[in-house]
mmCIF file with all atom_site columns, C-alpha atoms in Angstrom:
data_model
loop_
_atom_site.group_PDB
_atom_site.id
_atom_site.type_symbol
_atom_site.label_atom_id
_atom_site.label_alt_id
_atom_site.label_comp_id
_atom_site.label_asym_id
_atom_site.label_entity_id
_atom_site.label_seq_id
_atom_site.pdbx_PDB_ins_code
_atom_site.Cartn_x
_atom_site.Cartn_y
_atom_site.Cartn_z
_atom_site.occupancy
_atom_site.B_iso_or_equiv
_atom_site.pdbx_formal_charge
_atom_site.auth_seq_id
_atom_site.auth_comp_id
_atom_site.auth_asym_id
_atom_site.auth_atom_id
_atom_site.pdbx_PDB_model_num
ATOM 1   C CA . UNK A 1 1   ? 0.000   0.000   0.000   1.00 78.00 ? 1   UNK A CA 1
ATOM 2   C CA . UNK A 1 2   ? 1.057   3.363   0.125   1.00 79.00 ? 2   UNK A CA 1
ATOM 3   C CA . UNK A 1 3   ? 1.669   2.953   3.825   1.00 89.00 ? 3   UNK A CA 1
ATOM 4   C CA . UNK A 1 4   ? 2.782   -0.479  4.226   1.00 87.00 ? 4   UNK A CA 1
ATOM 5   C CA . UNK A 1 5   ? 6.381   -1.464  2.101   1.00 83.00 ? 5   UNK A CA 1
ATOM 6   C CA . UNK A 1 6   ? 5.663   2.045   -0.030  1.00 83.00 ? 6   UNK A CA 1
ATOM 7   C CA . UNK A 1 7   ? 8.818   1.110   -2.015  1.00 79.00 ? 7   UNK A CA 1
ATOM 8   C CA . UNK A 1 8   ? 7.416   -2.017  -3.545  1.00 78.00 ? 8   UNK A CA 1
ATOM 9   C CA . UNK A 1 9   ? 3.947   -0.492  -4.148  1.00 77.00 ? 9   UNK A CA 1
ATOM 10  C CA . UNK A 1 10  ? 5.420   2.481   -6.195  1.00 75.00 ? 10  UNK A CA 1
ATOM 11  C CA . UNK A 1 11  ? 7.139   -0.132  -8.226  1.00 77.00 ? 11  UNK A CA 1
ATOM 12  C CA . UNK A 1 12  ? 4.546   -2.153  -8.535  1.00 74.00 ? 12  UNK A CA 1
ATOM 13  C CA . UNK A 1 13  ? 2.785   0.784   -10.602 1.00 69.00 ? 13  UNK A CA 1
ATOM 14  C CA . UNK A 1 14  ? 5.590   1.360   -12.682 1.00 66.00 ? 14  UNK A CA 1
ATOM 15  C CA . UNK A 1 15  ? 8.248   -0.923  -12.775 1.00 65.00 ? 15  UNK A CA 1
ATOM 16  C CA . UNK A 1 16  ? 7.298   -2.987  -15.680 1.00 60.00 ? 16  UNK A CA 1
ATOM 17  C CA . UNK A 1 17  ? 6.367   -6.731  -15.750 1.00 61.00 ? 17  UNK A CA 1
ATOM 18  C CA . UNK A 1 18  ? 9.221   -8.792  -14.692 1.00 63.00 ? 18  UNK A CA 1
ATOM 19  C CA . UNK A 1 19  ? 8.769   -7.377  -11.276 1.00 64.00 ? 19  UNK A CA 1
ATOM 20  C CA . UNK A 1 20  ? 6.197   -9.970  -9.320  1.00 66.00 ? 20  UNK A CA 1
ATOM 21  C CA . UNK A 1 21  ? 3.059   -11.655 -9.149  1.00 69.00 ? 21  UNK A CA 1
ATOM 22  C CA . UNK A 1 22  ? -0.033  -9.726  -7.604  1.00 72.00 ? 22  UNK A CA 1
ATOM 23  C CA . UNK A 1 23  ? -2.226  -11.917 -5.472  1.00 76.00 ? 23  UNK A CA 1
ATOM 24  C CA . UNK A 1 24  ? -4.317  -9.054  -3.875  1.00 80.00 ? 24  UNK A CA 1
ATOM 25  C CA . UNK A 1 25  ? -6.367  -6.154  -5.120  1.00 79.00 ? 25  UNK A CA 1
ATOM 26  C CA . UNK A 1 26  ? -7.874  -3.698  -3.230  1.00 81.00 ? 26  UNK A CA 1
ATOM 27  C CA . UNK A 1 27  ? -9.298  -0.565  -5.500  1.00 80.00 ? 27  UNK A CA 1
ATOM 28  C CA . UNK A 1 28  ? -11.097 2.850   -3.810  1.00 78.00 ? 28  UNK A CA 1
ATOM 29  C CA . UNK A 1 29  ? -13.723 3.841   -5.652  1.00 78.00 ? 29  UNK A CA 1
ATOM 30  C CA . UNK A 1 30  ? -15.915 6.773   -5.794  1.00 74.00 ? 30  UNK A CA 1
ATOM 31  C CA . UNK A 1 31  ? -19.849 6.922   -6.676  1.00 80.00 ? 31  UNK A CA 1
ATOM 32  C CA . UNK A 1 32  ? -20.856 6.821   -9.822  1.00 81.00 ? 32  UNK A CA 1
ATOM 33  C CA . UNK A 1 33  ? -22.415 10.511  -10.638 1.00 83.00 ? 33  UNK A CA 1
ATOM 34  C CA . UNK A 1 34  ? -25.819 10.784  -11.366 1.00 85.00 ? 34  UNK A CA 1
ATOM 35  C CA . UNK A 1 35  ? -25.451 12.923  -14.537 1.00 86.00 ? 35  UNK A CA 1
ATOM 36  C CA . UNK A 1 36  ? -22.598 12.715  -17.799 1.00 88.00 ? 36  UNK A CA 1
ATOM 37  C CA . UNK A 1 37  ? -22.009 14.968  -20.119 1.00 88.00 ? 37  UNK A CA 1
ATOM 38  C CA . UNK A 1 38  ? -19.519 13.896  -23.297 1.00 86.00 ? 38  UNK A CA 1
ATOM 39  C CA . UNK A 1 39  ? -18.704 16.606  -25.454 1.00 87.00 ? 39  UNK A CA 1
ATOM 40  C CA . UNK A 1 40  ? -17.209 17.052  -29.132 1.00 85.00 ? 40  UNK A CA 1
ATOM 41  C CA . UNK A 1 41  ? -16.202 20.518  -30.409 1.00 90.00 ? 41  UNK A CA 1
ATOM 42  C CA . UNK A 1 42  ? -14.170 20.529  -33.382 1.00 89.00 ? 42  UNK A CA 1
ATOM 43  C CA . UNK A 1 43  ? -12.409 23.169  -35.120 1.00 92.00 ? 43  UNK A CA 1
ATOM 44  C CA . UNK A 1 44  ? -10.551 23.839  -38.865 1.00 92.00 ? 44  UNK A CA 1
ATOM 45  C CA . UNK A 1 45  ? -7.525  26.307  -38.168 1.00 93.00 ? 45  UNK A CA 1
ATOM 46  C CA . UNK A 1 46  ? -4.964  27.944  -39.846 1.00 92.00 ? 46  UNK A CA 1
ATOM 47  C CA . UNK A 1 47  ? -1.188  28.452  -38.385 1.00 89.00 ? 47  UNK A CA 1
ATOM 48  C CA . UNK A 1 48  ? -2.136  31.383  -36.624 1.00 93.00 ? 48  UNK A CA 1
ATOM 49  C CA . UNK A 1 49  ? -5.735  30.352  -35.747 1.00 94.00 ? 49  UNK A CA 1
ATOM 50  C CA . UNK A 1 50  ? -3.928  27.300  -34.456 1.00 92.00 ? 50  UNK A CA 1
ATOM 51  C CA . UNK A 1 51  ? -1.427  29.038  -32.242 1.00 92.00 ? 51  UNK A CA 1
ATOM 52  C CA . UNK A 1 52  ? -4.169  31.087  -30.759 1.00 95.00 ? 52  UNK A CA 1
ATOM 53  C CA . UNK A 1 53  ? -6.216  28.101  -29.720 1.00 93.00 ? 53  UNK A CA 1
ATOM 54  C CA . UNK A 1 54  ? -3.320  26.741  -27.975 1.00 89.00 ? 54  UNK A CA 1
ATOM 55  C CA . UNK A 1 55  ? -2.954  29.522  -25.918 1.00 89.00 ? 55  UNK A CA 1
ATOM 56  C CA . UNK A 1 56  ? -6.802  29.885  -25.224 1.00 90.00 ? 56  UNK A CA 1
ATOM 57  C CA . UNK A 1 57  ? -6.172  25.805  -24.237 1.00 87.00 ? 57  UNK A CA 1
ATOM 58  C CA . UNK A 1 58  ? -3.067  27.068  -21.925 1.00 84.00 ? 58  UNK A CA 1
ATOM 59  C CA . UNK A 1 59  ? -5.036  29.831  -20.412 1.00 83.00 ? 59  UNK A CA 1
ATOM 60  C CA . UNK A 1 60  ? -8.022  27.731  -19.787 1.00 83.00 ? 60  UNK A CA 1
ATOM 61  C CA . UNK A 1 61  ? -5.967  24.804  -18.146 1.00 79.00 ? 61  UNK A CA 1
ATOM 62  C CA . UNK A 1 62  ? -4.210  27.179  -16.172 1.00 71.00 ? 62  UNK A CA 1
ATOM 63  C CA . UNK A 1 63  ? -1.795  29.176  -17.903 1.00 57.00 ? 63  UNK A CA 1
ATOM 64  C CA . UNK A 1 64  ? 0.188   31.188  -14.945 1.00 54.00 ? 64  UNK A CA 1
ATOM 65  C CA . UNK A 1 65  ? -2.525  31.004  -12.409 1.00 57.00 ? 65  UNK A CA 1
ATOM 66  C CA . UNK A 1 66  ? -4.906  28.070  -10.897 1.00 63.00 ? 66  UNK A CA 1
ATOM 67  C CA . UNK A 1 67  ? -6.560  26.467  -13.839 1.00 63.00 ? 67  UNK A CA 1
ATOM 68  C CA . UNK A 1 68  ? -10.382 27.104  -14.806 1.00 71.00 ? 68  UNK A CA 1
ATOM 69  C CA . UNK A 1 69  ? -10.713 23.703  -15.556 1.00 78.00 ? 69  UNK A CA 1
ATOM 70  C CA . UNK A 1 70  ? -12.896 21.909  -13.134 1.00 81.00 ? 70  UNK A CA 1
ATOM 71  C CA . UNK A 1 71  ? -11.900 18.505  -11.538 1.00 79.00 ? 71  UNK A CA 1
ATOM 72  C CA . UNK A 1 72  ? -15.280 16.902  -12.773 1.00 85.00 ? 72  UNK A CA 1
ATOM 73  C CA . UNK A 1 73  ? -13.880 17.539  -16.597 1.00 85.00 ? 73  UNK A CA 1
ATOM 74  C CA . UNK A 1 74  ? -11.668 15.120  -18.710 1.00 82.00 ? 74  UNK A CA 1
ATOM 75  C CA . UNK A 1 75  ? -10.677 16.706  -21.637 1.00 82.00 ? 75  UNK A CA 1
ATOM 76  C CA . UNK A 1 76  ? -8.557  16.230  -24.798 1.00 82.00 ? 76  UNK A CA 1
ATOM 77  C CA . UNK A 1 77  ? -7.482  17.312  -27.713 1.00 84.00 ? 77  UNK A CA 1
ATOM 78  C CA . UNK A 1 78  ? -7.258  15.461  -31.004 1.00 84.00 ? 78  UNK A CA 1
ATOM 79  C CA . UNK A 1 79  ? -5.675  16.651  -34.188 1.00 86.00 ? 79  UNK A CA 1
ATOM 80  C CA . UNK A 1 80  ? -5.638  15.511  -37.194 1.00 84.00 ? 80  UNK A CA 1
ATOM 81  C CA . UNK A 1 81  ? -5.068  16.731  -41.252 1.00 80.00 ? 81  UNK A CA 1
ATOM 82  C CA . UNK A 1 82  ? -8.283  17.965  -42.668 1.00 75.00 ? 82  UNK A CA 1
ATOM 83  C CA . UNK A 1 83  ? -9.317  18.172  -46.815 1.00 75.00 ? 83  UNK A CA 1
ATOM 84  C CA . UNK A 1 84  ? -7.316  20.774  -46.979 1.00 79.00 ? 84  UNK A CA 1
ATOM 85  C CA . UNK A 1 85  ? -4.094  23.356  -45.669 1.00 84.00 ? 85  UNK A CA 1
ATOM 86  C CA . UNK A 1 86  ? -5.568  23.206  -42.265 1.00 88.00 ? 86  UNK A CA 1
ATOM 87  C CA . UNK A 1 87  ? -5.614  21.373  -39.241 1.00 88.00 ? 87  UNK A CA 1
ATOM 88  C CA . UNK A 1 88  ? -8.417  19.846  -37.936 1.00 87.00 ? 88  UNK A CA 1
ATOM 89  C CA . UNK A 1 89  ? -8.306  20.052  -33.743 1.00 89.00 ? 89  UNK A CA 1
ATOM 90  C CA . UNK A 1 90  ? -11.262 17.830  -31.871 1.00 87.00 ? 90  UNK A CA 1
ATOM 91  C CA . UNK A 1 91  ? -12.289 19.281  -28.305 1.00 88.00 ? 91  UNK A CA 1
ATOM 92  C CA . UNK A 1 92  ? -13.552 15.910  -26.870 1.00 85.00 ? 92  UNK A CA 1
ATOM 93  C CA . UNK A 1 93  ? -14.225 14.533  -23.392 1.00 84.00 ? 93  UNK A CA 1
ATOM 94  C CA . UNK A 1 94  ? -16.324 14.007  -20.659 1.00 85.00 ? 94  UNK A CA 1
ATOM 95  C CA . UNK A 1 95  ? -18.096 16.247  -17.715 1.00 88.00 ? 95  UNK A CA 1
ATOM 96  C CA . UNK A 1 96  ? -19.316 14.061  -14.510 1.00 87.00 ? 96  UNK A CA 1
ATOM 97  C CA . UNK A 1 97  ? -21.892 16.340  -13.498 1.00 88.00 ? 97  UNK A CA 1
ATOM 98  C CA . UNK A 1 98  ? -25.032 18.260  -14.941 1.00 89.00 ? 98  UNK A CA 1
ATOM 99  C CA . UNK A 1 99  ? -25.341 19.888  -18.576 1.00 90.00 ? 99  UNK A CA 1
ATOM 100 C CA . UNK A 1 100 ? -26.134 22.937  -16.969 1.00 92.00 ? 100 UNK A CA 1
ATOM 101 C CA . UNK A 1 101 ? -22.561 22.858  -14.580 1.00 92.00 ? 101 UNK A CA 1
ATOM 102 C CA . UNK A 1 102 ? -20.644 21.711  -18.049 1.00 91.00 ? 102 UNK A CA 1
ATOM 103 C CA . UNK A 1 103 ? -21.962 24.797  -19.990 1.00 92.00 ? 103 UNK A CA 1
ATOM 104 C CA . UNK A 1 104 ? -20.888 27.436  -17.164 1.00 92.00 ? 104 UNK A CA 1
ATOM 105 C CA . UNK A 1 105 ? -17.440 25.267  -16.614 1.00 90.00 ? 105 UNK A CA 1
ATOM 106 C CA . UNK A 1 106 ? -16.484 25.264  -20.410 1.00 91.00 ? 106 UNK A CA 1
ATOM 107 C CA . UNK A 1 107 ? -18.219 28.525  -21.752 1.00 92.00 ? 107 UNK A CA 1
ATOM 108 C CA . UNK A 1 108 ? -14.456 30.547  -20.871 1.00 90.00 ? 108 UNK A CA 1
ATOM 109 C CA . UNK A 1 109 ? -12.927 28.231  -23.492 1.00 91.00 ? 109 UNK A CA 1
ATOM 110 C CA . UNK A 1 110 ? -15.856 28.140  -25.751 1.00 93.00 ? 110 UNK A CA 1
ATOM 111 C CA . UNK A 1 111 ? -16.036 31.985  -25.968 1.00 94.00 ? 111 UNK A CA 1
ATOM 112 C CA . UNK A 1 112 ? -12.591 31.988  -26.478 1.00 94.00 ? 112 UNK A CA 1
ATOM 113 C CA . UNK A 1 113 ? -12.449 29.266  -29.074 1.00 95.00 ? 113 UNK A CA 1
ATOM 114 C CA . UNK A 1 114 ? -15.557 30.953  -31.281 1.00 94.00 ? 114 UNK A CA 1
ATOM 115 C CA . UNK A 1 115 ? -13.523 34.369  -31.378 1.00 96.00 ? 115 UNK A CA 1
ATOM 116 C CA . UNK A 1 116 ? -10.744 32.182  -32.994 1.00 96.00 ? 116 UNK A CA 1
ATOM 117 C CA . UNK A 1 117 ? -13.272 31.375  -35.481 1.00 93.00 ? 117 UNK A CA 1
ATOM 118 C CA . UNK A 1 118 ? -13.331 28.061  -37.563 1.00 91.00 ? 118 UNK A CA 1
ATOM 119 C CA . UNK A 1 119 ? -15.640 25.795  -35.833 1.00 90.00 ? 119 UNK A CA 1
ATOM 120 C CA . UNK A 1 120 ? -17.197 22.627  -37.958 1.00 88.00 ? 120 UNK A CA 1
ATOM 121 C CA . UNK A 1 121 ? -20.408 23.044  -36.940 1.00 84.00 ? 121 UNK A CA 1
ATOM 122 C CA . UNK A 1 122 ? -21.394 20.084  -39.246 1.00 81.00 ? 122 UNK A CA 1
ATOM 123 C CA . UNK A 1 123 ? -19.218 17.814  -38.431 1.00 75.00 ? 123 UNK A CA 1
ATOM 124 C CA . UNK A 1 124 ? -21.078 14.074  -36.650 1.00 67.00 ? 124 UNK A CA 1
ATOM 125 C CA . UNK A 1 125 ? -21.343 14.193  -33.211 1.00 68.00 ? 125 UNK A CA 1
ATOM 126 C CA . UNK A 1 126 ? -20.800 17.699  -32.488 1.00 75.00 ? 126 UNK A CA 1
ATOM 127 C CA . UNK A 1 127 ? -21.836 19.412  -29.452 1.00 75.00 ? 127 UNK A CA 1
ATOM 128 C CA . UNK A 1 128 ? -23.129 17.857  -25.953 1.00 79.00 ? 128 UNK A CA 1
ATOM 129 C CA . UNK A 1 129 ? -24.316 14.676  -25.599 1.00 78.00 ? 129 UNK A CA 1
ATOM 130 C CA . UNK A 1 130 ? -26.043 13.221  -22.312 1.00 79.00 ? 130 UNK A CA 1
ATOM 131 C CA . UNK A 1 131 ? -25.074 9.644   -20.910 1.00 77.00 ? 131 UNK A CA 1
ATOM 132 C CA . UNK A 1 132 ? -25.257 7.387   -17.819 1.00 79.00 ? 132 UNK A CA 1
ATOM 133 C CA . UNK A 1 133 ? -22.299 6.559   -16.176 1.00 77.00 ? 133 UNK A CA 1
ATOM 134 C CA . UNK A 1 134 ? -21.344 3.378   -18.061 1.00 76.00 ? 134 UNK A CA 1
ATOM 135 C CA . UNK A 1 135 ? -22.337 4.885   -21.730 1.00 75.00 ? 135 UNK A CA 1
ATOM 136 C CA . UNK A 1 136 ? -19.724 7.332   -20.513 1.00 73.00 ? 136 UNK A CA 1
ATOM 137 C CA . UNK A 1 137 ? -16.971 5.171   -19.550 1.00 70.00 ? 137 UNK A CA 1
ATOM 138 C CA . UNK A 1 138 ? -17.489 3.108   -22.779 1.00 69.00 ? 138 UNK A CA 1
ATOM 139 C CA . UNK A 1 139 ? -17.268 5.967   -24.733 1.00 65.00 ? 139 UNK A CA 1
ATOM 140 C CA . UNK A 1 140 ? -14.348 7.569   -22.820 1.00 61.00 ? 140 UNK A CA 1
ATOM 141 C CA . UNK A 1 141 ? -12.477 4.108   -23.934 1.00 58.00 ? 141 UNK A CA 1
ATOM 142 C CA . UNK A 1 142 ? -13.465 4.346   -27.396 1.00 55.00 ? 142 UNK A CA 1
ATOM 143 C CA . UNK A 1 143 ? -14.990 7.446   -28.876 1.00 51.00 ? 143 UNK A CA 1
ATOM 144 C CA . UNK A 1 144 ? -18.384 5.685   -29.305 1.00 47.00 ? 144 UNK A CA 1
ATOM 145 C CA . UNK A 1 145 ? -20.486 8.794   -30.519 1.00 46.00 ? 145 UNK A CA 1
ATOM 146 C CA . UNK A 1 146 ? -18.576 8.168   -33.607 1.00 44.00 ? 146 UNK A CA 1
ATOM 147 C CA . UNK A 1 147 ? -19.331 4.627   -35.485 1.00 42.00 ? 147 UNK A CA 1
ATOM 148 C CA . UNK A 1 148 ? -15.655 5.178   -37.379 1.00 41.00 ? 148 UNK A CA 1
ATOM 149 C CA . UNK A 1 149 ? -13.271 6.483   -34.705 1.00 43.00 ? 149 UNK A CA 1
ATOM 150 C CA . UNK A 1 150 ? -11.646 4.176   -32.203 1.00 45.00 ? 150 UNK A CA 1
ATOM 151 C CA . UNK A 1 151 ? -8.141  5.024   -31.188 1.00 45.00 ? 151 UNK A CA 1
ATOM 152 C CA . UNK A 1 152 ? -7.807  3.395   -28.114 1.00 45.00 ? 152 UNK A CA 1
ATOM 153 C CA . UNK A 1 153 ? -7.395  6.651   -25.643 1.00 42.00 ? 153 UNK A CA 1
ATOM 154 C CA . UNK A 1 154 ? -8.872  6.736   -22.656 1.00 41.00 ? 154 UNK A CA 1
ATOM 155 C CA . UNK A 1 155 ? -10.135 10.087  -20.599 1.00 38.00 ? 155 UNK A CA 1
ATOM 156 C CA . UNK A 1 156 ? -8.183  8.790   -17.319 1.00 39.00 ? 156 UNK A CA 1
ATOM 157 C CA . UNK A 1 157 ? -6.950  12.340  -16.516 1.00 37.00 ? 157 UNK A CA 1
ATOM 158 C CA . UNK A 1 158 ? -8.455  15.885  -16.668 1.00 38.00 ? 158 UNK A CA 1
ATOM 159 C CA . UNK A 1 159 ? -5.764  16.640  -19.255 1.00 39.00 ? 159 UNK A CA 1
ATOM 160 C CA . UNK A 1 160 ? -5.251  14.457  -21.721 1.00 40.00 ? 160 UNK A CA 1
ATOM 161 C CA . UNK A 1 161 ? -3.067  15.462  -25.097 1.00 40.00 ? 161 UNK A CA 1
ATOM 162 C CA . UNK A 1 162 ? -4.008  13.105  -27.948 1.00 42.00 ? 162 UNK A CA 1
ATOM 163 C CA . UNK A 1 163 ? -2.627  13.624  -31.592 1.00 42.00 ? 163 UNK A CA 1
ATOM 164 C CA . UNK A 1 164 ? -3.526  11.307  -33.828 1.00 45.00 ? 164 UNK A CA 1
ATOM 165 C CA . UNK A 1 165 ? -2.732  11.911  -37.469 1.00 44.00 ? 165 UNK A CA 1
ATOM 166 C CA . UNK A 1 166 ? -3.997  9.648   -40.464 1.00 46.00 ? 166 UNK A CA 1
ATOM 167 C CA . UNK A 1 167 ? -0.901  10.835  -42.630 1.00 43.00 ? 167 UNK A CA 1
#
């Protein structure tokens, strides 16, 4: 444990898998909330545009001060090559708590994002989408709201960097 032969725990974590046999799990767990929000925003920038969003990303995940980004948010980016010149940049993730708490939590990046301009307002699966807690996890492990996407990525941390590129 973290208490009891704390060397050999960390290790076990880390160290790789030539390092022993487990014969005992214990796992803490915390309730499942009552209310899921997954989201998908994605965005076609230029260089600039794209520079920009990074920095409304930086500000919004903490930039120089305490972050914005609430603890209840998993969150990740996903980039890939569009049609053309640009860039296309997914907002993806998940919010464990109401729609209403999501919309007031990400509305800083949002408003920030929109005056950057380029939004694909037509692209599948955009916006917020409404789950229970297992339709959430499943989708969290494999992009379900999108019946062509599966990259293996899980939303196990509130910041998660993902760059996937098809080229």
């Amino acid at each position: 444990s973290e208490n009891e032969n704390s060397d050999v725990f960390w290790a076990l974590r880390g160290a790789g898998m030539s390092f022993g046999i487990v014969t005992n799990l214990k796992f803490r767990t915390i309730p499942a909330p009552p209310e899921n929000v997954l989201f998908y925003y994605p965005y076609s920038w230029n260089q600039t545009q794209a520079r920009a969003g990074w920095d409304a990303w930086q500000a919004f995940c903490g930039g120089y001060t305490s972050p914005q980004i609430p603890v209840e948010m998993n969150i990740r980016w996903v980039i890939v090559k569009d049609s053309g010149n640009n860039l296309l940049f997914l907002l993806e993730g998940a919010y464990h708590g109401s729609n209403d708490d999501f919309l007031t939590a990400i509305a800083p990046l949002l408003d920030s994002l929109n005056a950057i301009g380029g939004f694909q307002a037509t692209v599948r699966g955009v916006g917020v989408h409404q789950l229970g807690w297992l339709d959430a996890l499943r989708y969290a492990n494999s992009n379900g709201l999108y019946n062509n996407w599966d990259n293996g990525q899980t939303l196990d941390t509130p910041l998660n960097y993902t760059a996937v590129s098809k080229d």
